[in-house]
Short mmCIF file of C-alpha atoms and ligand atoms in Angstrom, two decimals:
data_model
loop_
_atom_site.label_atom_id
_atom_site.label_comp_id
_atom_site.label_asym_id
_atom_site.label_seq_id
_atom_site.Cartn_x
_atom_site.Cartn_y
_atom_site.Cartn_z
CA MET A 1 -11.59 -14.60 -2.91
CA LYS A 2 -10.21 -14.95 -6.12
CA LYS A 3 -7.50 -17.48 -6.69
CA SER A 4 -5.69 -14.86 -8.88
CA TYR A 5 -6.62 -12.04 -6.13
CA LEU A 6 -3.55 -14.17 -4.73
CA LEU A 7 -1.75 -11.97 -2.09
CA LEU A 8 1.81 -13.49 -2.63
CA VAL A 9 3.68 -10.21 -4.43
CA PHE A 10 6.97 -10.33 -3.16
CA LEU A 11 9.94 -12.69 -2.04
CA VAL A 12 12.64 -11.17 -1.11
CA ALA A 13 15.34 -13.93 -1.00
CA LEU A 14 17.42 -11.21 2.22
CA ALA A 15 20.63 -13.40 1.78
CA THR A 16 21.89 -12.20 -0.56
CA VAL A 17 19.44 -8.49 -2.18
CA ALA A 18 18.02 -6.90 1.19
CA CYS A 19 21.53 -5.44 2.31
CA ASP A 20 20.47 -1.63 0.68
CA ASP A 21 16.79 -2.25 2.18
CA ASP A 22 16.14 -0.72 5.09
CA GLU A 23 12.71 -1.91 6.03
CA VAL A 24 13.89 -5.71 5.72
CA SER A 25 17.42 -5.28 7.02
CA PRO A 26 18.51 -8.42 8.73
CA THR A 27 20.91 -6.68 10.34
CA ALA A 28 17.48 -4.25 12.18
CA HIS A 29 15.85 -7.83 12.75
CA PRO A 30 18.06 -10.12 13.73
CA LEU A 31 16.03 -12.81 14.86
CA PRO A 32 17.49 -15.92 17.41
CA VAL A 33 18.80 -17.93 16.19
CA ASN A 34 17.93 -22.14 15.84
CA PRO A 35 21.05 -24.00 13.96
CA THR A 36 23.42 -25.03 17.11
CA THR A 37 19.82 -28.61 17.49
CA PRO A 38 22.74 -31.17 16.99
CA VAL A 39 21.09 -33.86 14.87
CA PRO A 40 22.64 -37.27 15.27
CA PRO A 41 24.55 -38.90 13.50
CA ALA A 42 22.32 -41.73 13.35
CA GLY A 43 18.12 -41.76 12.62
CA PRO A 44 16.64 -40.14 11.43
CA ASP A 45 16.15 -36.23 11.23
CA THR A 46 12.92 -35.93 13.47
CA SER A 47 13.38 -31.94 14.26
CA LYS A 48 10.44 -29.75 12.28
CA PRO A 49 11.26 -26.45 10.59
CA VAL A 50 11.16 -23.54 12.94
CA ILE A 51 8.51 -20.59 11.95
CA GLU A 52 8.56 -17.56 13.40
CA PHE A 53 6.46 -13.94 11.93
CA THR A 54 9.21 -11.71 12.57
CA GLU A 55 7.02 -8.79 12.13
CA PRO A 56 5.61 -6.58 12.34
CA ALA A 57 4.03 -7.28 15.85
CA ALA A 58 0.90 -9.94 16.22
CA ASN A 59 -2.09 -8.17 16.39
CA THR A 60 -1.41 -5.83 14.67
CA SER A 61 -3.92 -4.08 13.10
CA PHE A 62 -3.61 -2.07 10.08
CA VAL A 63 -5.71 1.23 8.58
CA ILE A 64 -7.72 -0.45 5.57
CA ILE A 65 -5.54 2.23 3.02
CA GLU A 66 -2.50 0.69 5.46
CA ASN A 67 -0.57 -1.82 3.26
CA VAL A 68 0.26 -5.04 4.77
CA MET A 69 2.99 -6.76 5.14
CA ILE A 70 4.70 -10.07 6.86
CA ARG A 71 8.05 -11.67 6.96
CA VAL A 72 8.07 -14.68 7.95
CA LYS A 73 11.79 -16.85 8.65
CA VAL A 74 11.76 -20.49 8.60
CA VAL A 75 15.11 -22.09 9.72
CA ASP A 76 15.39 -26.21 9.61
CA ASN A 77 17.86 -28.26 10.60
CA GLY A 78 18.19 -30.65 7.31
CA GLY A 79 16.74 -28.52 4.84
CA LEU A 80 13.17 -27.05 3.21
CA GLU A 81 10.80 -29.16 1.17
CA GLU A 82 8.97 -26.83 1.02
CA VAL A 83 6.51 -23.42 2.04
CA ARG A 84 3.27 -22.72 2.58
CA VAL A 85 0.51 -19.89 2.45
CA TYR A 86 -2.33 -19.98 4.15
CA LEU A 87 -4.43 -16.76 4.76
CA GLU A 88 -7.41 -17.47 7.28
CA ASP A 89 -9.71 -15.07 7.65
CA SER A 90 -12.20 -14.41 10.44
CA THR A 91 -15.18 -16.72 9.22
CA SER A 92 -12.67 -19.36 9.44
CA ASN A 93 -12.28 -19.86 5.53
CA LYS A 94 -8.91 -20.31 4.62
CA GLU A 95 -6.88 -20.17 1.16
CA LEU A 96 -3.55 -21.04 0.08
CA ILE A 97 -2.50 -18.33 -1.13
CA ALA A 98 1.56 -19.44 -2.20
CA SER A 99 3.69 -21.57 -2.20
CA PHE A 100 7.42 -21.49 -2.63
CA LYS A 101 9.58 -24.74 -3.74
CA THR A 102 12.60 -23.47 -1.54
CA ALA A 103 14.73 -25.35 -4.61
CA ASP A 104 12.90 -22.37 -6.74
CA TYR A 105 14.05 -19.28 -4.79
CA ALA A 106 17.46 -18.46 -4.38
CA SER A 107 18.71 -18.11 -1.36
CA GLU A 108 23.00 -18.99 0.04
CA SER A 109 21.09 -22.16 2.29
CA ASP A 110 17.99 -24.55 1.08
CA LYS A 111 17.70 -23.91 5.16
CA SER A 112 17.24 -20.43 5.88
CA PHE A 113 13.55 -18.73 3.91
CA ASP A 114 13.38 -14.88 5.23
CA VAL A 115 10.82 -13.41 2.91
CA MET A 116 8.53 -9.89 3.60
CA MET A 117 5.29 -10.86 2.28
CA TYR A 118 2.95 -8.42 1.26
CA LEU A 119 -0.18 -8.87 0.64
CA TYR A 120 -2.17 -6.37 -2.40
CA ARG A 121 -4.75 -4.27 0.08
CA LYS A 122 -7.15 -4.18 -1.73
CA GLN A 123 -8.53 -7.61 -2.03
CA ILE A 124 -7.79 -7.65 1.85
CA PRO A 125 -11.76 -6.96 2.60
CA LEU A 126 -13.17 -5.42 5.75
CA PRO A 127 -16.95 -4.84 5.47
CA GLN A 128 -19.05 -2.15 5.20
CA GLY A 129 -20.72 -2.05 8.92
CA ALA A 130 -17.67 -4.07 10.37
CA GLY A 131 -15.41 -2.32 12.48
CA ILE A 132 -13.27 -4.51 13.02
CA ALA A 133 -12.12 -7.86 10.55
CA ARG A 134 -9.24 -10.40 11.72
CA TYR A 135 -7.24 -12.42 9.49
CA ARG A 136 -4.33 -15.04 9.94
CA MET A 137 -1.85 -16.36 8.17
CA ILE A 138 -0.66 -20.28 8.29
CA VAL A 139 2.52 -21.46 7.11
CA GLU A 140 3.30 -25.04 6.59
CA ALA A 141 7.34 -26.00 5.91
CA GLU A 142 7.99 -29.70 5.13
CA ASP A 143 11.51 -30.17 5.48
CA LYS A 144 12.86 -32.37 2.86
CA SER A 145 12.45 -35.41 5.54
CA LYS A 146 8.49 -34.62 5.72
CA ASN A 147 8.95 -33.35 8.92
CA VAL A 148 6.02 -30.63 9.12
CA SER A 149 5.19 -27.61 11.25
CA GLN A 150 2.99 -25.44 11.30
CA ASN A 151 2.92 -21.30 12.87
CA SER A 152 0.07 -18.93 11.96
CA PHE A 153 0.05 -15.15 12.50
CA ASP A 154 -3.06 -12.10 13.49
CA PHE A 155 -3.90 -8.91 12.30
CA ASN A 156 -6.67 -6.37 11.82
CA LEU A 157 -8.06 -4.37 9.45
CA HIS A 158 -9.51 -1.55 10.94
CA ALA A 159 -11.34 1.56 9.57
CA PRO A 160 -10.73 4.12 11.90
CA ASP A 161 -11.57 8.33 11.79
CA LEU A 162 -8.04 9.62 10.99
CA SER A 163 -7.13 13.41 12.62
CA LYS A 164 -5.12 15.25 10.04
CA GLU A 165 -1.94 13.98 11.93
CA GLU A 166 -3.08 10.05 11.51
CA PHE A 167 -3.96 10.83 8.19
CA VAL A 168 -0.46 12.66 7.70
CA GLU A 169 1.68 10.02 8.26
CA ILE A 170 0.03 7.11 7.16
CA GLY A 171 0.09 9.02 3.34
CA SER A 172 4.42 9.28 4.72
CA ARG A 173 4.21 6.19 4.88
CA LEU A 174 2.74 5.62 1.61
CA LYS A 175 3.90 8.09 -0.13
CA MET A 176 1.17 9.53 -1.39
CA GLY A 177 3.67 12.79 -1.97
CA GLU A 178 5.56 10.65 -4.42
CA TYR A 179 2.94 12.23 -7.24
CA MET A 180 5.23 15.83 -6.12
CA ASP A 181 8.56 13.43 -7.48
CA TRP A 182 7.65 12.27 -11.02
CA MET A 183 10.35 13.12 -12.44
CA VAL A 184 9.51 11.10 -15.23
CA TYR A 185 7.81 13.14 -16.82
CA THR A 186 8.12 16.79 -18.97
CA VAL A 187 7.03 18.76 -15.32
CA PRO A 188 6.31 22.55 -16.05
CA LYS A 189 9.03 23.73 -14.07
CA GLU A 190 6.44 27.25 -12.18
CA PRO A 191 5.95 25.10 -9.07
CA ASP A 192 2.06 25.54 -9.16
CA ALA A 193 2.44 24.08 -12.50
CA SER A 194 4.30 21.62 -11.45
CA PHE A 195 1.34 20.99 -7.86
CA GLY A 196 -0.70 21.11 -10.62
CA PHE A 197 -0.03 19.05 -12.52
CA ALA A 198 0.86 15.65 -9.81
CA LEU A 199 -3.10 16.31 -9.47
CA PHE A 200 -3.54 16.08 -12.99
CA LEU A 201 -2.14 13.04 -13.51
CA MET A 202 -4.32 11.69 -10.76
CA VAL A 203 -7.25 12.81 -11.92
CA ASP A 204 -6.27 12.12 -15.35
CA LYS A 205 -6.77 7.68 -14.07
CA ASP A 206 -7.04 5.67 -17.46
CA TYR A 207 -4.09 7.84 -18.29
CA ASP A 208 -4.97 9.45 -21.84
CA PHE A 209 -3.60 12.32 -20.96
CA LYS A 210 -7.36 14.58 -21.39
CA ILE A 211 -8.94 14.52 -18.48
CA SER A 212 -12.39 14.01 -19.69
CA ASP A 213 -15.74 15.32 -18.35
CA ALA A 214 -16.48 11.83 -16.28
CA GLU A 215 -13.06 12.46 -14.66
CA TRP A 216 -13.86 15.68 -14.04
CA LYS A 217 -16.90 15.18 -11.74
CA LYS A 218 -15.27 13.00 -9.76
CA PHE A 219 -12.79 15.11 -9.21
CA ALA A 220 -14.65 18.41 -8.67
CA ALA A 221 -16.85 15.95 -5.73
CA ASP A 222 -14.16 14.41 -4.32
CA PHE A 223 -12.08 18.02 -3.85
CA ASP A 224 -15.09 19.54 -3.18
CA LEU A 225 -14.84 21.86 -6.15
CA LYS A 226 -19.60 21.76 -5.95
CA ASP A 227 -18.32 25.42 -7.48
CA GLN A 228 -16.13 25.09 -10.62
CA ALA A 229 -17.64 23.63 -13.95
CA LEU A 230 -15.09 21.88 -16.00
CA ALA A 231 -16.22 24.43 -19.15
CA THR A 232 -14.80 26.98 -17.25
CA TRP A 233 -11.64 25.42 -17.68
CA ASP A 234 -12.36 24.39 -21.01
CA GLY A 235 -9.78 27.15 -22.72
CA ASP A 236 -10.83 26.03 -26.12
CA SER A 237 -14.27 23.73 -25.68
CA ASP A 238 -13.44 20.55 -26.08
CA GLY A 239 -15.29 18.96 -23.87
CA LYS A 240 -11.32 17.86 -21.71
CA LEU A 241 -9.20 19.32 -19.84
CA THR A 242 -5.86 18.90 -21.38
CA ASP A 243 -2.47 19.66 -18.33
CA SER A 244 -2.16 23.43 -19.38
CA GLU A 245 -6.62 23.54 -19.05
CA PHE A 246 -6.37 21.93 -16.03
CA ILE A 247 -3.23 23.39 -14.18
CA LYS A 248 -4.49 27.63 -14.83
CA GLY A 249 -7.71 25.76 -13.38
CA ILE A 250 -5.77 24.03 -10.71
CA ILE A 251 -3.94 27.84 -10.52
CA LYS A 252 -6.95 29.38 -10.45
CA LEU A 253 -7.73 27.68 -6.83
CA ASN A 254 -5.23 28.51 -5.05
CA PHE A 255 -4.57 25.33 -4.29
CA TYR A 256 -1.02 25.69 -4.12
CA SER A 257 -0.60 28.70 -1.55
CA ASP A 258 -3.32 26.79 0.55
CA TRP A 259 -1.86 23.64 1.11
CA ASP A 260 2.23 25.65 0.94
CA VAL A 261 1.89 26.04 5.31
CA ASN A 262 4.75 27.83 6.01
CA LYS A 263 4.62 29.63 2.70
CA ASP A 264 8.05 28.00 1.79
CA SER A 265 7.15 27.96 -1.34
CA ILE A 266 7.27 23.92 -1.77
CA ILE A 267 4.37 21.72 -1.71
CA ASP A 268 6.32 18.86 1.24
CA SER A 269 5.91 15.52 0.49
CA SER A 270 3.74 16.34 3.89
CA GLU A 271 1.75 19.80 3.11
CA PHE A 272 0.60 18.48 -0.47
CA VAL A 273 -0.69 15.30 1.90
CA GLY A 274 -2.31 17.35 4.40
CA GLY A 275 -3.96 19.54 1.44
CA ILE A 276 -5.42 16.05 0.61
CA PHE A 277 -7.18 15.91 4.02
CA ASP A 278 -9.00 18.75 3.43
CA ARG A 279 -9.81 19.08 0.43
CA TRP A 280 -11.32 15.22 1.93
CA ASP A 281 -12.73 16.05 5.08
CA HIS A 282 -15.94 17.88 2.77
CA ASN A 283 -17.57 17.84 7.04
CA LYS A 284 -15.59 20.22 8.22
CA ASP A 285 -15.03 18.06 11.40
CA GLY A 286 -11.19 17.93 11.51
CA LEU A 287 -11.30 13.70 10.92
CA LEU A 288 -11.29 11.86 7.43
CA ALA A 289 -14.28 9.18 7.68
CA ARG A 290 -14.04 5.84 5.62
CA SER A 291 -16.40 7.12 3.79
CA GLU A 292 -14.04 10.06 2.86
CA TYR A 293 -10.68 7.98 2.72
CA GLU A 294 -10.84 5.03 1.28
CA GLU A 295 -12.21 4.54 -2.02
CA ARG A 296 -10.98 8.33 -2.81
CA TYR A 297 -7.10 6.68 -1.70
CA PHE A 298 -6.96 3.79 -3.71
CA THR A 299 -9.05 5.79 -6.90
CA TYR A 300 -5.55 8.38 -7.23
CA PHE A 301 -2.77 7.21 -5.52
CA LEU A 302 -2.74 3.26 -6.18
CA PHE A 303 -1.77 2.50 -10.09
CA GLU A 304 -3.83 0.11 -12.05
CA1 CA B 1 -8.20 10.99 -18.44
CA1 CA B 2 -9.98 21.45 -23.91
CA1 CA B 3 6.47 24.50 2.05
CA1 CA B 4 -14.81 14.41 7.87
#
């Protein structure tokens, strides 16, 4: 893991910002409080910070395409100086991934530090062939009197075969269906064309608004379109597909009617993810193996 991969992406100062976020609502996850230990008026502060991991449950196993988010809460009687976050892999290789000087982040009080840490999934590897990888997040907190405490949180990554139901469930958490809601573009009005447009955006990985030969070949291989040739979709024969050329081709393939399971002429988020499942399940065994979902997920659903 390189330093440039450092993982801690966002910091939620819950006391001030998180009121409208279900996932991090402080009321939804009340924490045992620890404020009542009185400090003797005379003498030094010898009470260490108290560190708790509040979600998810310890030893949670994340599928390798899921977001790994870990919430930690640190409280101290007299005030925190710094919170340091390390990540340790299963070979005990430990790396400092973030540190917070409590003076530098917004909070109502330097006595409480409550953050949701998002570990950038692509940078937490699960070696090919490994069934599971164990990681440990270690948080170290130092108060203003130099008392230091530490706590750790173990989690696992794994790459199970996923049933359609499981894949759709993960897909909804990862908001894979959001391609259907992208209104920053001029989305075609007809539902099948707007659906084709969503796929176009997924496939156009270099964002030049054309599907190149390389993008086409990867798409055709990943989505099991072995019988299709770019030349037959390429109306003006310039070797690339515009959005309208691509959409026409997709409409001819009947993706839209195939993916619209309940035939209400709308492809909702779970139908979208379910349709992707069917296209990616090349061996048609009703399961997506790691080789069928990992690389494709990162190709089509992550933006760089
Ligand atoms: Ca392109
Ligand atoms: Ca063309
Ligand atoms: Ca539908
Ligand atoms: Ca399969």
